[in-house]
CSV table of C-alpha atoms in Angstrom, one decimal:
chain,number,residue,atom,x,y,z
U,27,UNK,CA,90.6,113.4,69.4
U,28,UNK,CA,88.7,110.4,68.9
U,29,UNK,CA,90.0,106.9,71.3
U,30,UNK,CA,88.8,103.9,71.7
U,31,UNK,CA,89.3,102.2,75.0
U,32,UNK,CA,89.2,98.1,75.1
U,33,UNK,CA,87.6,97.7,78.6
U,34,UNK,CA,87.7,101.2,80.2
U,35,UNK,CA,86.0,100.5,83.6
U,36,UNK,CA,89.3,99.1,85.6
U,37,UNK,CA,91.1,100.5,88.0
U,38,UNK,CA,93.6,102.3,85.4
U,39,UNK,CA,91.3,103.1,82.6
U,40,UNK,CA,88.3,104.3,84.9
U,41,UNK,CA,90.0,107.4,85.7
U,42,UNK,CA,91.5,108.3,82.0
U,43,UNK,CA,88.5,108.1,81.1
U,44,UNK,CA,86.8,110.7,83.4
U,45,UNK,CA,89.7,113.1,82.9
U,46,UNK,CA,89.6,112.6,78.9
U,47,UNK,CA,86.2,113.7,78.9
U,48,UNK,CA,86.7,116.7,80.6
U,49,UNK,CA,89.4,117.5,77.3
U,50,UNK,CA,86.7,117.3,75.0
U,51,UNK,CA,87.7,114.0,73.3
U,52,UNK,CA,85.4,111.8,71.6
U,53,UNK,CA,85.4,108.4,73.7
U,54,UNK,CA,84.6,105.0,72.8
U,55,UNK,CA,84.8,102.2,75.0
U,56,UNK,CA,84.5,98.3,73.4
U,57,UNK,CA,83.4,96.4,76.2
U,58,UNK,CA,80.7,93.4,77.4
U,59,UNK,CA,78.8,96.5,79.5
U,60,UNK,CA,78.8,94.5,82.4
U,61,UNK,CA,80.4,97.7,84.4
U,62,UNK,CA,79.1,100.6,82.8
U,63,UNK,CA,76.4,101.8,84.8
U,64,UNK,CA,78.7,104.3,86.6
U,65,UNK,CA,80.3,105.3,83.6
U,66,UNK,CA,80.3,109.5,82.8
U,67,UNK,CA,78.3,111.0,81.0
U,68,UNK,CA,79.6,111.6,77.0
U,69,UNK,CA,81.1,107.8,76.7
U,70,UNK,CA,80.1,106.0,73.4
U,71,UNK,CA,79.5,102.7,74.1
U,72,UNK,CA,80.3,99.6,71.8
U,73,UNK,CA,79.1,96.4,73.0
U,74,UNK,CA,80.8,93.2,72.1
U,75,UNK,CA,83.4,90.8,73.4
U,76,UNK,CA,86.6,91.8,72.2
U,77,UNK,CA,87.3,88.0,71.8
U,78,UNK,CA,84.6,87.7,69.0
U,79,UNK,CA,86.7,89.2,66.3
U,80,UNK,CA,84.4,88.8,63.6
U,81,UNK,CA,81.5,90.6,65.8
U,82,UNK,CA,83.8,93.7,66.7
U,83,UNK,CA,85.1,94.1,63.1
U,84,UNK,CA,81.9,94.6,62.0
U,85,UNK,CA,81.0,97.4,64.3
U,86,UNK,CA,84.1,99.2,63.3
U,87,UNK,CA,84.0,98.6,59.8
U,88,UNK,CA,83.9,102.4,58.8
U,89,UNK,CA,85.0,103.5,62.0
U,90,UNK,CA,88.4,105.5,62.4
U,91,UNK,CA,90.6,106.3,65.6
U,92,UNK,CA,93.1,108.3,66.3
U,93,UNK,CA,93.9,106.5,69.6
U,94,UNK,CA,93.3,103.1,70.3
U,95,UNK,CA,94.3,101.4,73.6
U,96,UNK,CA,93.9,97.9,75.1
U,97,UNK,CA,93.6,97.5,78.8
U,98,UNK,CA,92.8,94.0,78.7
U,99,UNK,CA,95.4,92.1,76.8
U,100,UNK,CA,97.4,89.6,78.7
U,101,UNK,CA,98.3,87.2,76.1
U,102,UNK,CA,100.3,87.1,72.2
U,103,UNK,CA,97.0,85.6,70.3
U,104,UNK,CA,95.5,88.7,71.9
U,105,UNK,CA,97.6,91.5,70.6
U,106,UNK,CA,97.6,89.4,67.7
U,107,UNK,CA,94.0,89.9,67.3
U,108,UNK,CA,94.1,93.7,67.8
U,109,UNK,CA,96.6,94.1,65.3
U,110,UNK,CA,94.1,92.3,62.5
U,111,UNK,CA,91.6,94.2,63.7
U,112,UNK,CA,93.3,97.9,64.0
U,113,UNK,CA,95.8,98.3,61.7
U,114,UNK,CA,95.0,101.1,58.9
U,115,UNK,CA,92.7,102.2,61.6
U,116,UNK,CA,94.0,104.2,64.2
U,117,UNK,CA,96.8,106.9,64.4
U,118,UNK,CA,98.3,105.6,67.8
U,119,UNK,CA,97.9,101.4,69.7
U,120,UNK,CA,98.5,102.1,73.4
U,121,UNK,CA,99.3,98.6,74.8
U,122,UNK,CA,99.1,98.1,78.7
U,123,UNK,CA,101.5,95.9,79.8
U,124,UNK,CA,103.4,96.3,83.1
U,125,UNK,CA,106.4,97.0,85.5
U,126,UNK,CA,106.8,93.7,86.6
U,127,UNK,CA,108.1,92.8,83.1
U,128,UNK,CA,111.6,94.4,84.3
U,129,UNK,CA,114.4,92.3,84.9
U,130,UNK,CA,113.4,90.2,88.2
U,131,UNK,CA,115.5,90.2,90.7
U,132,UNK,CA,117.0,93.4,89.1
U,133,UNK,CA,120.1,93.8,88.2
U,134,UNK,CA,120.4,97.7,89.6
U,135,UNK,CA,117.3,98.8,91.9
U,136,UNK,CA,117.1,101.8,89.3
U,137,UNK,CA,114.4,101.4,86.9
U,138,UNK,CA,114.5,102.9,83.8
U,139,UNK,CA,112.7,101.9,80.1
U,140,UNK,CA,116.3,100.4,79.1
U,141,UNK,CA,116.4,97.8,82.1
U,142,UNK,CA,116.0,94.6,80.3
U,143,UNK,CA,113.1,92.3,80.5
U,144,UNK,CA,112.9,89.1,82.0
U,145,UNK,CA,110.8,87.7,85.0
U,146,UNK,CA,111.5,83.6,85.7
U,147,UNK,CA,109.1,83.9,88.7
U,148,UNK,CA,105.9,84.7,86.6
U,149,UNK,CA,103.9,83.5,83.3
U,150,UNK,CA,101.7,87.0,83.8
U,151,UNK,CA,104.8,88.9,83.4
U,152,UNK,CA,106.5,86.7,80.5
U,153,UNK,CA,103.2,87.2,78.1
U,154,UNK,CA,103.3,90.7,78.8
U,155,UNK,CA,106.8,90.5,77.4
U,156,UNK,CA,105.8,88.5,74.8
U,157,UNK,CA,103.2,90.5,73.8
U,158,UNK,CA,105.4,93.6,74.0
U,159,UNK,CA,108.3,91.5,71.4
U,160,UNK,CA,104.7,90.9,68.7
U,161,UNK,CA,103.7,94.3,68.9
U,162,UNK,CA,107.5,95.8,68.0
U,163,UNK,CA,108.1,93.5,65.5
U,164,UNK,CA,104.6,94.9,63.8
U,165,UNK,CA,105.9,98.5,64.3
U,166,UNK,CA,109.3,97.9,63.0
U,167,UNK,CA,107.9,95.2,59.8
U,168,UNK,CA,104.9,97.1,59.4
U,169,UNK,CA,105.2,100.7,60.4
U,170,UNK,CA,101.8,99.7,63.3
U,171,UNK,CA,102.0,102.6,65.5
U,172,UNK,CA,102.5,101.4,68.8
U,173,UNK,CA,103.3,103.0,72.3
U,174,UNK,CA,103.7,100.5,75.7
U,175,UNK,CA,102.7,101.9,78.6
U,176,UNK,CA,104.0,100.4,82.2
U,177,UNK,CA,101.8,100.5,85.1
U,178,UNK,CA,103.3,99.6,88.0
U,179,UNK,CA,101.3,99.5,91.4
U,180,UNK,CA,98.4,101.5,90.6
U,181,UNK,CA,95.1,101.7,93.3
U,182,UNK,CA,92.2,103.9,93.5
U,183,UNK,CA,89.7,104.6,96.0
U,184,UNK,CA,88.1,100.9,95.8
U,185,UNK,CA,90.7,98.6,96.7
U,186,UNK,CA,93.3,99.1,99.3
U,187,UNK,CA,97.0,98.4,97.9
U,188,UNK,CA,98.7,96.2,99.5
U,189,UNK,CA,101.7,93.6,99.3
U,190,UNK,CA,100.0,90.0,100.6
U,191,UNK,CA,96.1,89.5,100.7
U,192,UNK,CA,93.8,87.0,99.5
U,193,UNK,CA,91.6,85.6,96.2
U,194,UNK,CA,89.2,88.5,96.9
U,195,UNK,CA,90.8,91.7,97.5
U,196,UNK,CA,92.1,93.2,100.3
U,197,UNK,CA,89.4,94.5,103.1
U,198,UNK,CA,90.4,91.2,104.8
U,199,UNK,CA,93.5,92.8,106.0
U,200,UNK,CA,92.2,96.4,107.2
U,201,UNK,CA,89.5,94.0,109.0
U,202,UNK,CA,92.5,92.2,111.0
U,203,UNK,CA,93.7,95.6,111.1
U,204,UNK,CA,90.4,97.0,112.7
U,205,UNK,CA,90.3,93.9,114.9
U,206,UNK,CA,93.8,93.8,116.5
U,207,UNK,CA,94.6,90.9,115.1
U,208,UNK,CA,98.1,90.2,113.3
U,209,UNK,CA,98.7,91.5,109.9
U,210,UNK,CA,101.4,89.8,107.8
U,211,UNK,CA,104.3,91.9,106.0
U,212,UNK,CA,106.4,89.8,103.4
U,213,UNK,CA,110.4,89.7,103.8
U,214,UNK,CA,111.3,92.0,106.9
U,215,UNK,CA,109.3,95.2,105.3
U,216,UNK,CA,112.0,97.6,104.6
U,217,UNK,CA,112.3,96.8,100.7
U,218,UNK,CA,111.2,99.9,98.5
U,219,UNK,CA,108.5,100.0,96.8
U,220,UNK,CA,106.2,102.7,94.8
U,221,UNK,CA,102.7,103.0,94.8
U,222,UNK,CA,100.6,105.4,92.0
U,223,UNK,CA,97.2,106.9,92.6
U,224,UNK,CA,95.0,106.4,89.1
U,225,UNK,CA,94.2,110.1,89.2
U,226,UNK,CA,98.2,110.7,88.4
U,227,UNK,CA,98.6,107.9,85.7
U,228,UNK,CA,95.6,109.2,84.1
U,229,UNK,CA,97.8,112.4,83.7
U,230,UNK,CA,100.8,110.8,82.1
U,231,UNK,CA,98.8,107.9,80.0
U,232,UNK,CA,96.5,111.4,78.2
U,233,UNK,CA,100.1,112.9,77.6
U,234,UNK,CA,101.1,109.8,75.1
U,235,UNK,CA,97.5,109.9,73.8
U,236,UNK,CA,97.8,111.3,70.3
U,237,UNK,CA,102.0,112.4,71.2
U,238,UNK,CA,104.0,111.2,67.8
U,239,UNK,CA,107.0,111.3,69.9
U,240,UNK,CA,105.4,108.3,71.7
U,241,UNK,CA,105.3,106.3,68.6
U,242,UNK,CA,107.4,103.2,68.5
U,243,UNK,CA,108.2,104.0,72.4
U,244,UNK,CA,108.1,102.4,75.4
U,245,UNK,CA,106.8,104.0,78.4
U,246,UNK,CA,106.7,103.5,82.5
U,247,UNK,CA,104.3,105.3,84.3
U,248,UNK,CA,104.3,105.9,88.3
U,249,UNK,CA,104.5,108.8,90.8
U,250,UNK,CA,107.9,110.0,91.8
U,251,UNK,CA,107.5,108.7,96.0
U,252,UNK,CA,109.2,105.9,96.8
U,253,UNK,CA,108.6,103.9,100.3
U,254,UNK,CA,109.1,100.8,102.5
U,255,UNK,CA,106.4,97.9,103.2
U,256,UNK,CA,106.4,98.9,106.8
U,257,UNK,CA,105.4,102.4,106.2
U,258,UNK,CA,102.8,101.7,103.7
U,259,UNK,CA,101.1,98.8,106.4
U,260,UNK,CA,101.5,101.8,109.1
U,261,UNK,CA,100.1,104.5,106.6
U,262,UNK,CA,97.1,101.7,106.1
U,263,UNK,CA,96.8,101.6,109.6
U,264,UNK,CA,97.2,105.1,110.6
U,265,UNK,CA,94.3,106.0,108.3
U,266,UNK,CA,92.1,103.1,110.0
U,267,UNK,CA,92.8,104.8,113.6
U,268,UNK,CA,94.2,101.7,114.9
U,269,UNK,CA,98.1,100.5,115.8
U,270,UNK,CA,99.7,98.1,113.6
U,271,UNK,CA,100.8,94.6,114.8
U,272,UNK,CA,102.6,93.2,112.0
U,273,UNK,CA,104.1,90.4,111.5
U,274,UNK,CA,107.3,89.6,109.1
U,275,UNK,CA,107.6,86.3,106.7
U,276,UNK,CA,109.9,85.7,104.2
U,277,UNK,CA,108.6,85.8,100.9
U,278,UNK,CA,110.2,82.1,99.9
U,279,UNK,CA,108.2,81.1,103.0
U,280,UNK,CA,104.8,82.6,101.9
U,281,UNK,CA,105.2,81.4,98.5
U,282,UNK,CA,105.8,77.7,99.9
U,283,UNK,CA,103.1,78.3,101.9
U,284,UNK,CA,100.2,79.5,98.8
U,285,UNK,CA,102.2,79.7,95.1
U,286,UNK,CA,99.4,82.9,94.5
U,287,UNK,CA,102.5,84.6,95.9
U,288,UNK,CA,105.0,82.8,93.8
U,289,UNK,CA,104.2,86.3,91.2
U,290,UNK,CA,102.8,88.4,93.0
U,291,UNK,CA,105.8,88.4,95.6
U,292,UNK,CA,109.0,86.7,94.0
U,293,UNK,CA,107.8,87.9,90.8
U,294,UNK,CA,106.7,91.3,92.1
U,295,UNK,CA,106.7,93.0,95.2
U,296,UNK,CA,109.3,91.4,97.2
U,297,UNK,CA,111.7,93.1,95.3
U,298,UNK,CA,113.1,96.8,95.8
U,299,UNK,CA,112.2,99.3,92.9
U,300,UNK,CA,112.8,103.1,92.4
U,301,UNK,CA,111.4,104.1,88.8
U,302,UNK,CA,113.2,106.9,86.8
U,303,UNK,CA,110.3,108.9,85.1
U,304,UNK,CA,112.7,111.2,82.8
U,305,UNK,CA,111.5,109.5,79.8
U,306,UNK,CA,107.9,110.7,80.8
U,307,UNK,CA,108.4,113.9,81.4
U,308,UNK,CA,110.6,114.3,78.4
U,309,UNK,CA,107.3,113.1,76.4
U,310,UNK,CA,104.7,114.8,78.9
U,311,UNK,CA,106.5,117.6,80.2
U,312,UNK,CA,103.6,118.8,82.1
U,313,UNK,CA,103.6,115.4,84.0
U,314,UNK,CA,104.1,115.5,87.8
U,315,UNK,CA,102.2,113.1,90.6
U,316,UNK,CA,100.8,115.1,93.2
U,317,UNK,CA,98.7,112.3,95.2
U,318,UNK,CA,100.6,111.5,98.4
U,319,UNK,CA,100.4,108.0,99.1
U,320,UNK,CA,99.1,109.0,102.9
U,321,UNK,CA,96.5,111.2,101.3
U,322,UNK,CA,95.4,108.7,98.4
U,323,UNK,CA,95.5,105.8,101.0
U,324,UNK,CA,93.0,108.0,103.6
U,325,UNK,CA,90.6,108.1,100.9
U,326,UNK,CA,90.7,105.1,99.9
U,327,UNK,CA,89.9,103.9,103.6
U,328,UNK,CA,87.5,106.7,103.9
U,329,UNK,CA,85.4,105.5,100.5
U,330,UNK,CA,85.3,102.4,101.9
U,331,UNK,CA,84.3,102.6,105.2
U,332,UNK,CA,81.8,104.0,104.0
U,333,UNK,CA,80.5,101.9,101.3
U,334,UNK,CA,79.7,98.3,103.0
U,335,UNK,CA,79.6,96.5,99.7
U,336,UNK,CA,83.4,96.9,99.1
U,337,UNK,CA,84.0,95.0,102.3
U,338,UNK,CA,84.4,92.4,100.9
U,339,UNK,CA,85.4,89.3,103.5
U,340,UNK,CA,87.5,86.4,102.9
U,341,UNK,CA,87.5,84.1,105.9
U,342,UNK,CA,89.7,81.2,103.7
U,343,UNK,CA,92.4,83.9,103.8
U,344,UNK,CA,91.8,85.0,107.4
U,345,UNK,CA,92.5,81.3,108.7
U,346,UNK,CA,95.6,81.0,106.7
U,347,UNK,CA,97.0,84.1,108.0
U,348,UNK,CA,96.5,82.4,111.3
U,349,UNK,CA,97.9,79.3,110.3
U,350,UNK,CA,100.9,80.7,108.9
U,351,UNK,CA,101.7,82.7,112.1
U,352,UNK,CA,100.8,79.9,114.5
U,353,UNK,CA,103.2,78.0,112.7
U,354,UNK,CA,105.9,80.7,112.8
U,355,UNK,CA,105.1,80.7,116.4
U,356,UNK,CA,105.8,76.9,117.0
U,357,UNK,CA,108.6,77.3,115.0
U,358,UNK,CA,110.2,80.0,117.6
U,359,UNK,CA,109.3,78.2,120.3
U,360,UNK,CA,110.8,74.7,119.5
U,361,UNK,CA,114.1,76.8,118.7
U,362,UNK,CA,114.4,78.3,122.1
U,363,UNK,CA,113.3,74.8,123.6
């Protein structure tokens, strides 16, 4: 098989690629090689801007795929773009749009490919959609072979997941953790919620690759474990070796507070979610996610502890966290006054 990946070095693609190299395939990624250096060995690298379209054409001018996926298209002009510059040259267009498309606040907590898409609370969300209606409207006017993929909350051993953090990541929070110092939980915790180790969606997203029954098709992809807020903050915690002090605020509240969380929370994670994977494993019958989310969270801690320059601080969030607490504090206090 020969693929081309647009970006490849993200959280999602970085570990398709190291497992489709082990399959023998013949990888390309298109990107501005500002994140290859720890790339495998085997990748073919083309380097370019995906957003100069005249630039990247001309590298692929007698090139051929028979996959070719986009990890970094967020917007219609964009998918616009890749249709110009693939069609009549690839077999298969994987687009990567995302869970938080689904109806928001859903309808039924059950999520399945046919639950309809719609999300008021986010612009991220709606382009996806949007791109999602361009790219079938291509495959049903134009026979482009398409597949969309759905990622939902995926994390790897870089970044700890996590429901409310700030502008630059999320060590902020284990460092409260690590420091006894409150740690806020949006809503009162107990909403569901599923988490996916890359390792797994790597298994399912090389089960499309090159899969004619995946043509025209769209596709979720997340492990099968479903759990609460609370017990992923305590898992995060339990890994850390220290006790959790939480501290619940309503999502509406935190969103008032910062509108980062207008998306992220009303539009994403505030809301309970249990994904149906038959589709998958109709298509990828081999599929199955086997990375526990207390296993796959203890090596994400463990990785890094031990690697300072992921610690990444944010004292701007840190002082809001204290100042939205405080507050909540006051607000308690008056009451019983």
């Amino acid at each position: 098989m020969k693929a081309l990946f647009i970006g490849g070095t993200g959280t999602i693609s970085n570990a398709i690629t190291n497992q489709l190299l082990e399959t023998g395939c013949e990888l390309y990624l298109l990107n501005r090689g500002n994140r290859n250096e720890h790339l495998p060995k085997g990748v073919k690298i083309i380097q370019a801007d995906i957003q100069n379209e005249e630039q990247v054409a001309q590298l692929i001018e007698n090139e051929q795929f028979d996959v070719v996926a986009d990890f970094i298209a967020f917007h219609p002009s964009q998918v616009e773009r890749d249709f110009r510059l693939f069609r009549g040259k690839t077999k298969q267009f994987i687009f990567i749009s995302s869970a938080s498309a689904y109806q928001t606040p859903l309808s039924d907590y059950r999520v399945t490919e046919g639950t309809p898409l719609s999300n008021p609370y986010w612009e991220y969300s709606r382009n996806k959609i949007a791109c999602e209606e361009y790219l079938i409207k291509q495959y049903r006017d134009h026979g482009f072979p398409i597949t969309i993929v759905r990622p939902s909350h995926t994390y790897d051993e870089r970044s700890i997941p996590l429901g409310v953090h700030g502008r630059r990541g999320s060590w902020q929070v284990a460092k409260r953790m690590l420091e006894n110092k409150p740690v806020i939980i949006h809503g009162d915790g107990t909403s569901l919620w599923t988490m996916t180790h890359n390792s797994d969606f790597a298994k399912g997203f090389i089960g499309l690759m090159g899969n004619i029954h995946a043509i025209g098709e769209s596709v979720h992809i997340t492990s099968d474990e479903t759990v609460t807020w609370n017990q992923i903050y305590q898992t995060i915690a339990d890994a850390l070796g220290v006790k959790l002090n939480a501290v619940h605020v309503s999502s509406h509240f935190l969103a008032t507070c910062d509108d980062q969380f207008t998306g992220g929370l009303l539009g994403d994670k505030a809301n309970s979610v249990v994904f149906d994977n038959s589709k998958l494993k109709r298509l990828v019958p081999e599929f199955v996610a086997t990375t526990r989310l207390d296993q796959g969270i203890k090596r994400t801690i463990e990785n890094i502890l031990a690697h300072p320059e992921l610690q990444i601080e944010d004292p701007e969030f840190d002082s809001w966290c204290d100042k939205v607490i405080a507050a909540l504090d006051q607000a308690v206090q008056a009451v019983k006054a």
